[in-house]
Amino acid sequence: MSSISENVFKRLRSNIEILDIDGNPLSCSCDMIWLRGWLQQSSSEGPRCADGSLFREVRLSRQDCLKKKQVEPIHPGCETEFIDQSLLPSCKHILFIISIKI
């Protein structure tokens, strides 16, 4: 998995205690800028980008992203809305550990 749609987590974000996506080759692009804001509220180091750099240290601004409007595929054969659709067997390197506060 190289990207996570904000819409996938929009409904769950306030209830997620742990999100472990380490080991995935994250594309640290404008599509993921929402995650950096969420990570800055966390004490966790957070995931790394595909190039090995820490995602939370990537220099992206919302203004720059609005200018670029990049569209990046997650992985050929994988769907982006994992909560609404079942995971396809062809998807590899997908790990979600979600702990919900009760």
PDB file of C-alpha atoms in Angstrom:
ATOM      1  CA  MET A   1       0.000   0.000   0.000  1.00  0.00           C
ATOM      2  CA  SER A   2       1.421   3.366  -0.977  1.00  0.00           C
ATOM      3  CA  SER A   3      -1.460   5.705  -0.125  1.00  0.00           C
ATOM      4  CA  ILE A   4      -4.429   6.019   2.229  1.00  0.00           C
ATOM      5  CA  SER A   5      -7.472   8.076   1.334  1.00  0.00           C
ATOM      6  CA  GLU A   6      -8.577  10.539   3.997  1.00  0.00           C
ATOM      7  CA  ASN A   7     -12.185   9.626   3.230  1.00  0.00           C
ATOM      8  CA  VAL A   8     -11.510   6.046   4.316  1.00  0.00           C
ATOM      9  CA  PHE A   9     -10.623   7.217   7.832  1.00  0.00           C
ATOM     10  CA  LYS A  10     -12.807  10.315   8.088  1.00  0.00           C
ATOM     11  CA  ARG A  11     -15.560   8.527  10.010  1.00  0.00           C
ATOM     12  CA  LEU A  12     -13.176   6.620  12.281  1.00  0.00           C
ATOM     13  CA  ARG A  13     -10.403   9.139  12.932  1.00  0.00           C
ATOM     14  CA  SER A  14     -11.655  10.328  16.329  1.00  0.00           C
ATOM     15  CA  ASN A  15     -11.907   6.726  17.562  1.00  0.00           C
ATOM     16  CA  ILE A  16      -8.599   5.369  16.264  1.00  0.00           C
ATOM     17  CA  GLU A  17      -6.056   4.876  19.001  1.00  0.00           C
ATOM     18  CA  ILE A  18      -3.417   2.957  17.025  1.00  0.00           C
ATOM     19  CA  LEU A  19      -2.821   2.952  13.278  1.00  0.00           C
ATOM     20  CA  ASP A  20       0.172   0.820  12.328  1.00  0.00           C
ATOM     21  CA  ILE A  21       1.064   1.094   8.651  1.00  0.00           C
ATOM     22  CA  ASP A  22       4.814   0.530   8.978  1.00  0.00           C
ATOM     23  CA  GLY A  23       6.379  -1.603   6.280  1.00  0.00           C
ATOM     24  CA  ASN A  24       4.254  -0.152   3.495  1.00  0.00           C
ATOM     25  CA  PRO A  25       6.027   1.865   0.766  1.00  0.00           C
ATOM     26  CA  LEU A  26       4.111   5.086   1.437  1.00  0.00           C
ATOM     27  CA  SER A  27       4.024   7.692  -1.275  1.00  0.00           C
ATOM     28  CA  CYS A  28       4.626  10.850   0.744  1.00  0.00           C
ATOM     29  CA  SER A  29       2.700  13.096  -1.599  1.00  0.00           C
ATOM     30  CA  CYS A  30      -0.078  15.642  -1.458  1.00  0.00           C
ATOM     31  CA  ASP A  31      -2.677  12.867  -1.306  1.00  0.00           C
ATOM     32  CA  MET A  32      -1.339  11.976   2.129  1.00  0.00           C
ATOM     33  CA  ILE A  33      -0.899  15.466   3.635  1.00  0.00           C
ATOM     34  CA  TRP A  34      -3.941  14.917   5.881  1.00  0.00           C
ATOM     35  CA  LEU A  35      -2.073  12.079   7.633  1.00  0.00           C
ATOM     36  CA  ARG A  36       0.856  14.327   8.522  1.00  0.00           C
ATOM     37  CA  GLY A  37      -1.491  16.691  10.380  1.00  0.00           C
ATOM     38  CA  TRP A  38      -2.925  13.743  12.277  1.00  0.00           C
ATOM     39  CA  LEU A  39       0.571  12.448  13.110  1.00  0.00           C
ATOM     40  CA  GLN A  40       1.641  15.828  14.479  1.00  0.00           C
ATOM     41  CA  GLN A  41      -1.012  15.390  17.191  1.00  0.00           C
ATOM     42  CA  SER A  42       0.526  12.036  18.114  1.00  0.00           C
ATOM     43  CA  SER A  43       3.602  11.199  20.164  1.00  0.00           C
ATOM     44  CA  SER A  44       4.389   8.376  17.731  1.00  0.00           C
ATOM     45  CA  GLU A  45       7.272   8.649  15.286  1.00  0.00           C
ATOM     46  CA  GLY A  46       4.886   7.537  12.563  1.00  0.00           C
ATOM     47  CA  PRO A  47       5.443   5.659   9.313  1.00  0.00           C
ATOM     48  CA  ARG A  48       8.258   6.081   6.824  1.00  0.00           C
ATOM     49  CA  CYS A  49       8.023   7.019   3.178  1.00  0.00           C
ATOM     50  CA  ALA A  50       9.077   4.619   0.432  1.00  0.00           C
ATOM     51  CA  ASP A  51      12.458   6.424   0.360  1.00  0.00           C
ATOM     52  CA  GLY A  52      13.011   5.789   4.094  1.00  0.00           C
ATOM     53  CA  SER A  53      12.378   9.330   5.363  1.00  0.00           C
ATOM     54  CA  LEU A  54       9.918   9.926   8.195  1.00  0.00           C
ATOM     55  CA  PHE A  55       6.535  10.945   6.843  1.00  0.00           C
ATOM     56  CA  ARG A  56       6.022  13.572   9.540  1.00  0.00           C
ATOM     57  CA  GLU A  57       9.220  15.348   8.384  1.00  0.00           C
ATOM     58  CA  VAL A  58       8.228  15.619   4.712  1.00  0.00           C
ATOM     59  CA  ARG A  59       7.961  19.242   3.616  1.00  0.00           C
ATOM     60  CA  LEU A  60       4.555  19.632   2.001  1.00  0.00           C
ATOM     61  CA  SER A  61       2.171  22.539   2.322  1.00  0.00           C
ATOM     62  CA  ARG A  62      -1.537  22.517   1.583  1.00  0.00           C
ATOM     63  CA  GLN A  63      -1.021  25.523  -0.701  1.00  0.00           C
ATOM     64  CA  ASP A  64       1.580  23.699  -2.783  1.00  0.00           C
ATOM     65  CA  CYS A  65      -0.653  20.656  -2.940  1.00  0.00           C
ATOM     66  CA  LEU A  66      -3.638  22.657  -4.132  1.00  0.00           C
ATOM     67  CA  LYS A  67      -1.495  23.892  -7.023  1.00  0.00           C
ATOM     68  CA  LYS A  68      -0.265  20.425  -7.994  1.00  0.00           C
ATOM     69  CA  LYS A  69      -3.371  18.243  -7.473  1.00  0.00           C
ATOM     70  CA  GLN A  70      -1.566  14.945  -8.079  1.00  0.00           C
ATOM     71  CA  VAL A  71      -3.350  11.657  -8.512  1.00  0.00           C
ATOM     72  CA  GLU A  72      -1.329   8.594  -7.577  1.00  0.00           C
ATOM     73  CA  PRO A  73      -2.468   4.980  -7.863  1.00  0.00           C
ATOM     74  CA  ILE A  74      -2.390   2.878  -4.718  1.00  0.00           C
ATOM     75  CA  HIS A  75      -1.386  -0.375  -6.350  1.00  0.00           C
ATOM     76  CA  PRO A  76      -2.614  -1.985  -9.553  1.00  0.00           C
ATOM     77  CA  GLY A  77      -5.595  -4.143  -8.685  1.00  0.00           C
ATOM     78  CA  CYS A  78      -6.216  -2.616  -5.246  1.00  0.00           C
ATOM     79  CA  GLU A  79      -9.237  -0.541  -4.344  1.00  0.00           C
ATOM     80  CA  THR A  80      -8.934   2.723  -2.416  1.00  0.00           C
ATOM     81  CA  GLU A  81     -12.039   2.456  -0.232  1.00  0.00           C
ATOM     82  CA  PHE A  82     -11.050  -0.489   1.979  1.00  0.00           C
ATOM     83  CA  ILE A  83     -13.754   0.139   4.573  1.00  0.00           C
ATOM     84  CA  ASP A  84     -16.599   0.112   2.049  1.00  0.00           C
ATOM     85  CA  GLN A  85     -15.218  -2.694  -0.103  1.00  0.00           C
ATOM     86  CA  SER A  86     -13.571  -5.967   0.723  1.00  0.00           C
ATOM     87  CA  LEU A  87      -9.822  -6.267   0.279  1.00  0.00           C
ATOM     88  CA  LEU A  88      -8.862  -7.882  -2.967  1.00  0.00           C
ATOM     89  CA  PRO A  89      -6.595 -10.937  -2.688  1.00  0.00           C
ATOM     90  CA  SER A  90      -4.102  -9.395  -5.130  1.00  0.00           C
ATOM     91  CA  CYS A  91      -3.256  -6.544  -2.734  1.00  0.00           C
ATOM     92  CA  LYS A  92       0.103  -6.981  -0.997  1.00  0.00           C
ATOM     93  CA  HIS A  93       1.842  -5.225   1.893  1.00  0.00           C
ATOM     94  CA  ILE A  94      -1.362  -4.008   3.487  1.00  0.00           C
ATOM     95  CA  LEU A  95      -1.325  -3.879   7.264  1.00  0.00           C
ATOM     96  CA  PHE A  96      -3.836  -2.042   9.389  1.00  0.00           C
ATOM     97  CA  ILE A  97      -3.855  -2.313  13.148  1.00  0.00           C
ATOM     98  CA  ILE A  98      -6.665  -0.191  14.468  1.00  0.00           C
ATOM     99  CA  SER A  99      -7.513   0.060  18.140  1.00  0.00           C
ATOM    100  CA  ILE A 100     -10.856   1.703  18.875  1.00  0.00           C
ATOM    101  CA  LYS A 101     -11.364   3.671  22.113  1.00  0.00           C
ATOM    102  CA  ILE A 102     -14.421   2.539  24.033  1.00  0.00           C
TER     103      ILE A 102
END
